[in-house]
Tab-separated table of N, CA and C in Angstrom:
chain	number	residue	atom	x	y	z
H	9	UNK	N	3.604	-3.608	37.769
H	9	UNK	CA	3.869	-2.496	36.880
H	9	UNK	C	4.839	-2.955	35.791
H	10	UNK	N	4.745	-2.611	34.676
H	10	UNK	CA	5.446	-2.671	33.558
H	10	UNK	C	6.042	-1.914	33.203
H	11	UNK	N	7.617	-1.922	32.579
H	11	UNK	CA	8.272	-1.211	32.296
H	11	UNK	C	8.104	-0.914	30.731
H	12	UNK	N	8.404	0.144	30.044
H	12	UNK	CA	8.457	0.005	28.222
H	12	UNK	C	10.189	0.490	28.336
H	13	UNK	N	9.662	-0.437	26.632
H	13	UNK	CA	11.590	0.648	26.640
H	13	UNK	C	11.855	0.881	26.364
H	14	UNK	N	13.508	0.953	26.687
H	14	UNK	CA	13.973	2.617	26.168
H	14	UNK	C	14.371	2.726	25.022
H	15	UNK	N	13.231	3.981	24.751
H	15	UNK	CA	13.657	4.948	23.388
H	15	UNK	C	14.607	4.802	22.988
H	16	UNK	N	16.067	5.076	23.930
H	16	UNK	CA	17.200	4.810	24.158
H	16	UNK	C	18.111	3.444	22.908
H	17	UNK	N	17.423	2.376	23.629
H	17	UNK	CA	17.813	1.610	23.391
H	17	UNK	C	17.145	1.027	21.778
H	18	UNK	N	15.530	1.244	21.262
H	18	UNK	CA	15.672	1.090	20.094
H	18	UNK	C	16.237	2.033	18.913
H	19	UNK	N	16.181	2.957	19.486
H	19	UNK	CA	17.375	4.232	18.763
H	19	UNK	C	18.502	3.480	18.373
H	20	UNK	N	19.266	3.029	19.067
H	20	UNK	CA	20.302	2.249	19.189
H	20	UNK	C	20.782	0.852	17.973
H	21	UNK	N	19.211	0.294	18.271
H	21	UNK	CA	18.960	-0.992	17.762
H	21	UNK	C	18.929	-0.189	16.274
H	22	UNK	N	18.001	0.694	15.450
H	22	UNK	CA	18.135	1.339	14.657
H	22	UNK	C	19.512	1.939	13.933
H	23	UNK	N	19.738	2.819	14.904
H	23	UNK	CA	21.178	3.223	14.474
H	23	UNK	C	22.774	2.118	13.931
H	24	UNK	N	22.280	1.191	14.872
H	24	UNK	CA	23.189	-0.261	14.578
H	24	UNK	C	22.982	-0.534	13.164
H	25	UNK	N	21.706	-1.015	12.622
H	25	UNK	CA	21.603	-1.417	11.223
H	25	UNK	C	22.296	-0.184	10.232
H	26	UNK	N	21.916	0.804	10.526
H	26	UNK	CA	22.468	1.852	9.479
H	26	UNK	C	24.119	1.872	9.230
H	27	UNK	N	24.671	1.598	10.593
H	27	UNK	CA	25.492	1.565	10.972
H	27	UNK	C	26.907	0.225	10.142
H	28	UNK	N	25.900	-1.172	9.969
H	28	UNK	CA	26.252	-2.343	9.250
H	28	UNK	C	25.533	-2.704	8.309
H	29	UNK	N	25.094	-1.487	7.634
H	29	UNK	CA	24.540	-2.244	6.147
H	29	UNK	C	24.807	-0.772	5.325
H	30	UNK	N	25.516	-0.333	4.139
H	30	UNK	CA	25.908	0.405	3.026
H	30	UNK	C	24.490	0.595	2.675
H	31	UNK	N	24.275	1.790	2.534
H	31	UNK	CA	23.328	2.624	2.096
H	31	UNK	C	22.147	3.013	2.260
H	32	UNK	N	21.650	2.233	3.986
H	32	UNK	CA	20.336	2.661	4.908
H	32	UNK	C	20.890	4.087	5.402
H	33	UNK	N	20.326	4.949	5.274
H	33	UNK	CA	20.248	6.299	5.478
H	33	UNK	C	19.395	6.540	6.785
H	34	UNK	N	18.054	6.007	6.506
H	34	UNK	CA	17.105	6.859	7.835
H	34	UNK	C	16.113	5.314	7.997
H	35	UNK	N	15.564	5.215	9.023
H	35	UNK	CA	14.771	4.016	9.953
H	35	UNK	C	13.652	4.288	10.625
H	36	UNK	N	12.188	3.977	10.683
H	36	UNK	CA	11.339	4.080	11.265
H	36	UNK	C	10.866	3.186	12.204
H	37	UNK	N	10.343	3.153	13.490
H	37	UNK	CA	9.771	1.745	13.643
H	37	UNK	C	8.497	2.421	14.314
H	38	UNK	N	7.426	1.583	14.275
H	38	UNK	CA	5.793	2.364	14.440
H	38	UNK	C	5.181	1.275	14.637
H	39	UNK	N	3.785	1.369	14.988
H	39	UNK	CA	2.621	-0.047	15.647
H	39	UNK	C	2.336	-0.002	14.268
H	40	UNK	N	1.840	-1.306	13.994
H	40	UNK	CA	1.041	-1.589	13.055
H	40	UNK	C	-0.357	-0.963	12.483
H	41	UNK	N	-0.865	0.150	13.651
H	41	UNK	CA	-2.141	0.679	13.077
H	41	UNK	C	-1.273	2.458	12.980
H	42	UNK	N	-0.060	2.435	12.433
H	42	UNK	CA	0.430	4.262	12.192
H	42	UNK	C	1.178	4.737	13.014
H	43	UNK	N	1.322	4.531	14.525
H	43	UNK	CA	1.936	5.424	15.288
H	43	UNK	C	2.922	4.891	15.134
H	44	UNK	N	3.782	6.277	15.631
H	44	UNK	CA	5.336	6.537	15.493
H	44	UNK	C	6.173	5.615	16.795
H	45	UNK	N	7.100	4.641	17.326
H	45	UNK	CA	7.506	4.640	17.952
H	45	UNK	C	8.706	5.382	18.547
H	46	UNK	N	10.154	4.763	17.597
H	46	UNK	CA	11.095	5.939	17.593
H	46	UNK	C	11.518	6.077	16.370
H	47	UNK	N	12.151	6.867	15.714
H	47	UNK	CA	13.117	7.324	14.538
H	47	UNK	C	14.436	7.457	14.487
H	48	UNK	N	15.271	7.001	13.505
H	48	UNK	CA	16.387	7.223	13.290
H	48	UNK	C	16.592	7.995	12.185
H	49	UNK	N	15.782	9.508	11.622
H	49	UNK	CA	16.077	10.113	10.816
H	49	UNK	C	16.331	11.354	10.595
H	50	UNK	N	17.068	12.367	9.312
H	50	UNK	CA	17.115	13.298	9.011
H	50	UNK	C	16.170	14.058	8.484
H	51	UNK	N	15.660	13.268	6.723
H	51	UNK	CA	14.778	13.904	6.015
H	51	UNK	C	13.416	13.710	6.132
H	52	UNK	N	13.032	12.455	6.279
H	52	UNK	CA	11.709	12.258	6.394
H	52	UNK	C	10.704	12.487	7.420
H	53	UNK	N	9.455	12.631	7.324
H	53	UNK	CA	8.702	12.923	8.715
H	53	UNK	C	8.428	11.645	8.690
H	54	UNK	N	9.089	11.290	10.198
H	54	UNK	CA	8.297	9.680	11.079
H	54	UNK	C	6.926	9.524	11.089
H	55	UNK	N	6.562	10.743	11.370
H	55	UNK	CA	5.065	10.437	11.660
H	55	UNK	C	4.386	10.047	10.349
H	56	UNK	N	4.384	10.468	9.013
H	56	UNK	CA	3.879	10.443	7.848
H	56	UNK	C	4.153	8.711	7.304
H	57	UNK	N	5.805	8.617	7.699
H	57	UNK	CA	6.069	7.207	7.474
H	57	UNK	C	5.698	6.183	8.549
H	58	UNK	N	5.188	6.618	9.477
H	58	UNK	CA	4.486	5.377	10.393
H	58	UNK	C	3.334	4.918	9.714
H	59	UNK	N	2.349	6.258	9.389
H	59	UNK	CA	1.023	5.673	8.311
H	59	UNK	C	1.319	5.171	7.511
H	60	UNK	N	2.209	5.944	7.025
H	60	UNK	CA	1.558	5.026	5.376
H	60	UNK	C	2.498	3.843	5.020
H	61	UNK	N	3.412	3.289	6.367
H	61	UNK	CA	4.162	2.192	6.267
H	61	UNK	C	2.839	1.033	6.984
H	62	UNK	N	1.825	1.239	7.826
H	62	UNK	CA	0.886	0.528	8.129
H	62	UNK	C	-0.640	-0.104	6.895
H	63	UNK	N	-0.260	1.272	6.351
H	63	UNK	CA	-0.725	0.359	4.572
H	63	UNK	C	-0.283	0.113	3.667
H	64	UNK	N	0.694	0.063	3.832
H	64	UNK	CA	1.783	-0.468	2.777
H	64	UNK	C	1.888	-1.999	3.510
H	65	UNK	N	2.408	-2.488	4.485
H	65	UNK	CA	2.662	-3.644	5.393
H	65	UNK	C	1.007	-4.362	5.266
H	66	UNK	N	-0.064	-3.999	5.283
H	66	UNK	CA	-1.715	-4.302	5.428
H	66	UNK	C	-1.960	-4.736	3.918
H	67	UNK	N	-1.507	-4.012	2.998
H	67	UNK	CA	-1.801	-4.183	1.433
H	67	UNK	C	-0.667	-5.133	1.198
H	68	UNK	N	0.177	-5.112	1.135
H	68	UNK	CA	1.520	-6.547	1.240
H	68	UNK	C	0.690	-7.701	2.210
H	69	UNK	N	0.302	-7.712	3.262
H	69	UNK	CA	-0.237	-9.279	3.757
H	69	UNK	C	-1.382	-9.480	2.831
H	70	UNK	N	-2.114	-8.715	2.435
H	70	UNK	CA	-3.538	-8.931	1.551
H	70	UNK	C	-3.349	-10.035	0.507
H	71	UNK	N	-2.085	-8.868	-0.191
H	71	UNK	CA	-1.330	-9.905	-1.261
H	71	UNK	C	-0.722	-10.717	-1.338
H	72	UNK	N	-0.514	-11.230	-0.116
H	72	UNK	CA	0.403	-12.538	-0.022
H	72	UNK	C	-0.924	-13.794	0.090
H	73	UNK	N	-1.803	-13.221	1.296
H	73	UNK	CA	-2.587	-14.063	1.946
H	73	UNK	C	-3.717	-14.866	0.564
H	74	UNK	N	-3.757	-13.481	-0.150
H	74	UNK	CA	-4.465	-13.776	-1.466
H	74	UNK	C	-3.911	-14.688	-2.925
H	75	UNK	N	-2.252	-14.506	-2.627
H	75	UNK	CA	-1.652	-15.232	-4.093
H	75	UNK	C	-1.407	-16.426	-3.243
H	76	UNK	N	-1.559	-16.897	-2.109
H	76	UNK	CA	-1.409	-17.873	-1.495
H	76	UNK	C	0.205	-18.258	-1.147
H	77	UNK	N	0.970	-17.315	-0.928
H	77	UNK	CA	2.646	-17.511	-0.844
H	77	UNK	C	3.174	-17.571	0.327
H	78	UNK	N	2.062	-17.357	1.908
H	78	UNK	CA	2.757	-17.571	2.925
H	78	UNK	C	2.514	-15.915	3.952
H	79	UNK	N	3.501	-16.236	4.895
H	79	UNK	CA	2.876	-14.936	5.384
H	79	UNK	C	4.394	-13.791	4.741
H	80	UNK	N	3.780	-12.546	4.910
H	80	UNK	CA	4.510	-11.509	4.584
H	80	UNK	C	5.760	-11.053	5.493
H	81	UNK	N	7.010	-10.994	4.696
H	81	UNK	CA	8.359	-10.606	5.649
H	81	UNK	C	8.493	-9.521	5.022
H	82	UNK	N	8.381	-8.674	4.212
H	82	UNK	CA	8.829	-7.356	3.978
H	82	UNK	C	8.062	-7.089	2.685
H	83	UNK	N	7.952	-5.796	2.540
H	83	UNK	CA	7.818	-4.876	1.246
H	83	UNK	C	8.694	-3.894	0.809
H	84	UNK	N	9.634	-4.196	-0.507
H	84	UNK	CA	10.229	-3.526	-0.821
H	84	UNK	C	9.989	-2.443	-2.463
H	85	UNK	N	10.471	-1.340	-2.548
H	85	UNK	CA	9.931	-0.389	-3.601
H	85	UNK	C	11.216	0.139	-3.740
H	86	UNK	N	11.516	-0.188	-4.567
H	86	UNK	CA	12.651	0.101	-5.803
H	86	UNK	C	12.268	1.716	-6.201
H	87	UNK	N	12.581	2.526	-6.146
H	87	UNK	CA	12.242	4.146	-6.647
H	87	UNK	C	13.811	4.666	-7.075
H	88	UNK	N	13.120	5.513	-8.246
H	88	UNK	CA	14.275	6.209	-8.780
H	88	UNK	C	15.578	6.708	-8.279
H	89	UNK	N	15.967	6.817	-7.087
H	89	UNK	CA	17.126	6.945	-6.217
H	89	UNK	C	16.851	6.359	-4.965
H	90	UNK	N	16.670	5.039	-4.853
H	90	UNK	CA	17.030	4.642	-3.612
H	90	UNK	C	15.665	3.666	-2.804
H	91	UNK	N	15.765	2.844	-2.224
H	91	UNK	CA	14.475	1.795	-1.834
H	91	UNK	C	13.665	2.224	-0.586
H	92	UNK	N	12.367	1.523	-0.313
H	92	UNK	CA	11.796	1.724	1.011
H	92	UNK	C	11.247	0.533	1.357
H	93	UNK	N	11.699	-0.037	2.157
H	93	UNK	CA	11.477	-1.183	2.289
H	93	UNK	C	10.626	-1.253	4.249
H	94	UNK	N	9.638	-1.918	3.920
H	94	UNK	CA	9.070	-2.061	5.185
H	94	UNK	C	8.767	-3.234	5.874
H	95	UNK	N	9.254	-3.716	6.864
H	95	UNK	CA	9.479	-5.579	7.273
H	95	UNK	C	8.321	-5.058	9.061
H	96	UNK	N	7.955	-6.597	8.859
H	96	UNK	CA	7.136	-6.667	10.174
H	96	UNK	C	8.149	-7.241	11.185
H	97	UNK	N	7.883	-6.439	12.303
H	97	UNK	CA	8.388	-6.857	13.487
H	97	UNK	C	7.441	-7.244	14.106
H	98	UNK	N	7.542	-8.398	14.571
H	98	UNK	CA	6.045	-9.172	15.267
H	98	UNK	C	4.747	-9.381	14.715
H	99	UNK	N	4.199	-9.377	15.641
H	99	UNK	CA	2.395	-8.718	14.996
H	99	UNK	C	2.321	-7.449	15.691
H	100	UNK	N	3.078	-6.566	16.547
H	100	UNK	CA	2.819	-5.491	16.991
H	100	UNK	C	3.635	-4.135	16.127
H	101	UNK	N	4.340	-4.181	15.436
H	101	UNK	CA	5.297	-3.158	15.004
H	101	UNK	C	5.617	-3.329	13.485
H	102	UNK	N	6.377	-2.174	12.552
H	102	UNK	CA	6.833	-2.412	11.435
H	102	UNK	C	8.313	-1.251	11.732
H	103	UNK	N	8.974	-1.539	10.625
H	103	UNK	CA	10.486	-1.433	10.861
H	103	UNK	C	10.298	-0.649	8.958
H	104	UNK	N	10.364	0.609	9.055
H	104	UNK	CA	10.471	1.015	7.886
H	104	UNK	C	11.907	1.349	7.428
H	105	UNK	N	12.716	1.082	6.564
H	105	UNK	CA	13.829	1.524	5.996
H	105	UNK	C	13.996	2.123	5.080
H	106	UNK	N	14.944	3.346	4.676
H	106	UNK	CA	14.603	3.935	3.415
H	106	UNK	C	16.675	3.909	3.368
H	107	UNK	N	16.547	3.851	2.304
H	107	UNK	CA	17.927	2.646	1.261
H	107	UNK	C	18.225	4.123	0.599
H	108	UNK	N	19.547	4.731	0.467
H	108	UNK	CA	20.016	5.143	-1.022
H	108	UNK	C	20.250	4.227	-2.121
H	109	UNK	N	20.488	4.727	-3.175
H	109	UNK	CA	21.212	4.844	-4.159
H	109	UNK	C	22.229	3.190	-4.061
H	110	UNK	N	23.092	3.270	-3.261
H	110	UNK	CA	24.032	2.624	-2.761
H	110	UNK	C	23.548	1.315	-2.017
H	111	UNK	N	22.203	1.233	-1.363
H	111	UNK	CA	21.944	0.425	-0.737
H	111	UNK	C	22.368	-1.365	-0.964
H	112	UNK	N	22.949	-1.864	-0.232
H	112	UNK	CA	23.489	-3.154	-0.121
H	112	UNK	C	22.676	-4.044	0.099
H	113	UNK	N	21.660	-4.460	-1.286
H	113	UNK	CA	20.106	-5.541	-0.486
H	113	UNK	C	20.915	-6.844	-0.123
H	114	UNK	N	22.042	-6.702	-0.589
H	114	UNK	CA	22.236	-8.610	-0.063
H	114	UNK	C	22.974	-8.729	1.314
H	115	UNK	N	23.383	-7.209	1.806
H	115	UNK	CA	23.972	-6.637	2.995
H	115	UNK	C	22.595	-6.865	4.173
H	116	UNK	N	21.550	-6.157	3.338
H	116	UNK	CA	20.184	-6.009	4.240
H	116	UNK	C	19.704	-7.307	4.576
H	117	UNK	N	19.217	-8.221	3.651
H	117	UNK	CA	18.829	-9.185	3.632
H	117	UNK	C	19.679	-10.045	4.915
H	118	UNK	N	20.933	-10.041	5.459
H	118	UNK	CA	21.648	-10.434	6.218
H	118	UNK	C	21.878	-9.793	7.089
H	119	UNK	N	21.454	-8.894	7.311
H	119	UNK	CA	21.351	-8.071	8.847
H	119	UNK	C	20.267	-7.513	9.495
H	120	UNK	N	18.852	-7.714	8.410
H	120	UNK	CA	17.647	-7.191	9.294
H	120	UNK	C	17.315	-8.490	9.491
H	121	UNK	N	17.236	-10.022	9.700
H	121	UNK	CA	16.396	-10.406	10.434
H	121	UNK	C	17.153	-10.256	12.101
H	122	UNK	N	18.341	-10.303	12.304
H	122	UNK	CA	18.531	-9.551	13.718
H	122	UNK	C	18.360	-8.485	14.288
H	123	UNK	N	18.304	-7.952	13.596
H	123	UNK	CA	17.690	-6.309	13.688
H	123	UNK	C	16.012	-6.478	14.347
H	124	UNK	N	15.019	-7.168	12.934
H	124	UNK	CA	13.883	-7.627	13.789
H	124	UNK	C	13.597	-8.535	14.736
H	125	UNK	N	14.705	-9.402	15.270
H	125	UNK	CA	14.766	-9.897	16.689
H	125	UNK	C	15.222	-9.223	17.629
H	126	UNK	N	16.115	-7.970	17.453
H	126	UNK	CA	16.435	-7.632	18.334
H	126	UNK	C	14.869	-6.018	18.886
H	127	UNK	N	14.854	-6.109	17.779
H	127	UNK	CA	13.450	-5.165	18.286
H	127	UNK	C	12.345	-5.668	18.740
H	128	UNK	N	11.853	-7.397	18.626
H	128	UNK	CA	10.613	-7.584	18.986
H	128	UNK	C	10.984	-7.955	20.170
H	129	UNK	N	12.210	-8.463	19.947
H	129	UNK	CA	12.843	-8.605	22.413
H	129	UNK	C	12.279	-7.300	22.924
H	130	UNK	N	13.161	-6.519	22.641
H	130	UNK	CA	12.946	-4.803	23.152
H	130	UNK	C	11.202	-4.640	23.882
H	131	UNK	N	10.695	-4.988	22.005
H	131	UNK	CA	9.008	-4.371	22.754
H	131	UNK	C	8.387	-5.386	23.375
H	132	UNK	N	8.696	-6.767	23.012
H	132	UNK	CA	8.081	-7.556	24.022
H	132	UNK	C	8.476	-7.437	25.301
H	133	UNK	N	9.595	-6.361	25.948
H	133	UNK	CA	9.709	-6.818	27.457
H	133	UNK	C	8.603	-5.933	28.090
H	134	UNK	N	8.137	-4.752	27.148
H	134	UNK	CA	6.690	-3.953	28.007
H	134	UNK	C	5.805	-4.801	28.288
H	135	UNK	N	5.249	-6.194	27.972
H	135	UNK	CA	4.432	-6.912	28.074
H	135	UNK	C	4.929	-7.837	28.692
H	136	UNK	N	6.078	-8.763	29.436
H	136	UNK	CA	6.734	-9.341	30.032
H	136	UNK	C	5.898	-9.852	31.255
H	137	UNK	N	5.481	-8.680	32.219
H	137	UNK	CA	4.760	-9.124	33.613
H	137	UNK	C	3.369	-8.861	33.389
């Protein structure tokens, strides 16, 4: 039997980044084909940002695989108050972030790739045995 885990604990893993990087506000993390795993947010609906962070992440590898630059570590969108940036965790998950105003990219850039190690540990231990 396999254990998954805890909600708990990627809540956590989530809440941490917001926590050490100036101006991440709210956090998604979801499978690669839409579903929601857990959320760390106020305003946004998770569920809406699980989809359409799975074609956003699908249309970013297209374009990488196609300009020939390697494989894809994130998609980021600069918008009139504040970024959304969506990074792959594994091949099973995406890690959506949504940035104010304030957001610290050279803060981010230095604290999500532990962030996405510490989440693909997490979901890889459901698959462990």
């Amino acid at each position: 039997m396999t254990e998954n885990p805890s909600p708990d604990s990627l809540t956590g893993i989530l809440t941490s980044l917001r926590e050490r990087v100036m101006g991440v506000s709210e956090s998604v993390l979801s499978t690669v084909d839409g579903l929601l795993v857990v959320a760390d947010t106020d305003t946004v609906h998770p569920e809406s940002v699980s989809a359409l962070a799975a074609a956003t992440l699908g249309v970013g590898r297209r374009m990488a695989d196609t300009a020939g630059v390697g494989a894809l570590r994130e998609v980021v969108a600069r918008c009139g108050s504040g970024h959304v940036i969506v990074l792959a965790v594994g091949d099973r998950a995406l890690l959506t972030v949504k940035g104010d105003d304030g957001l610290d990219l050279a803060a981010f850039q230095r604290e999500s790739p532990a962030t996405v190690e510490q989440l693909t540990k997490a979901l890889a231990s459901d698959v462990a045995h």
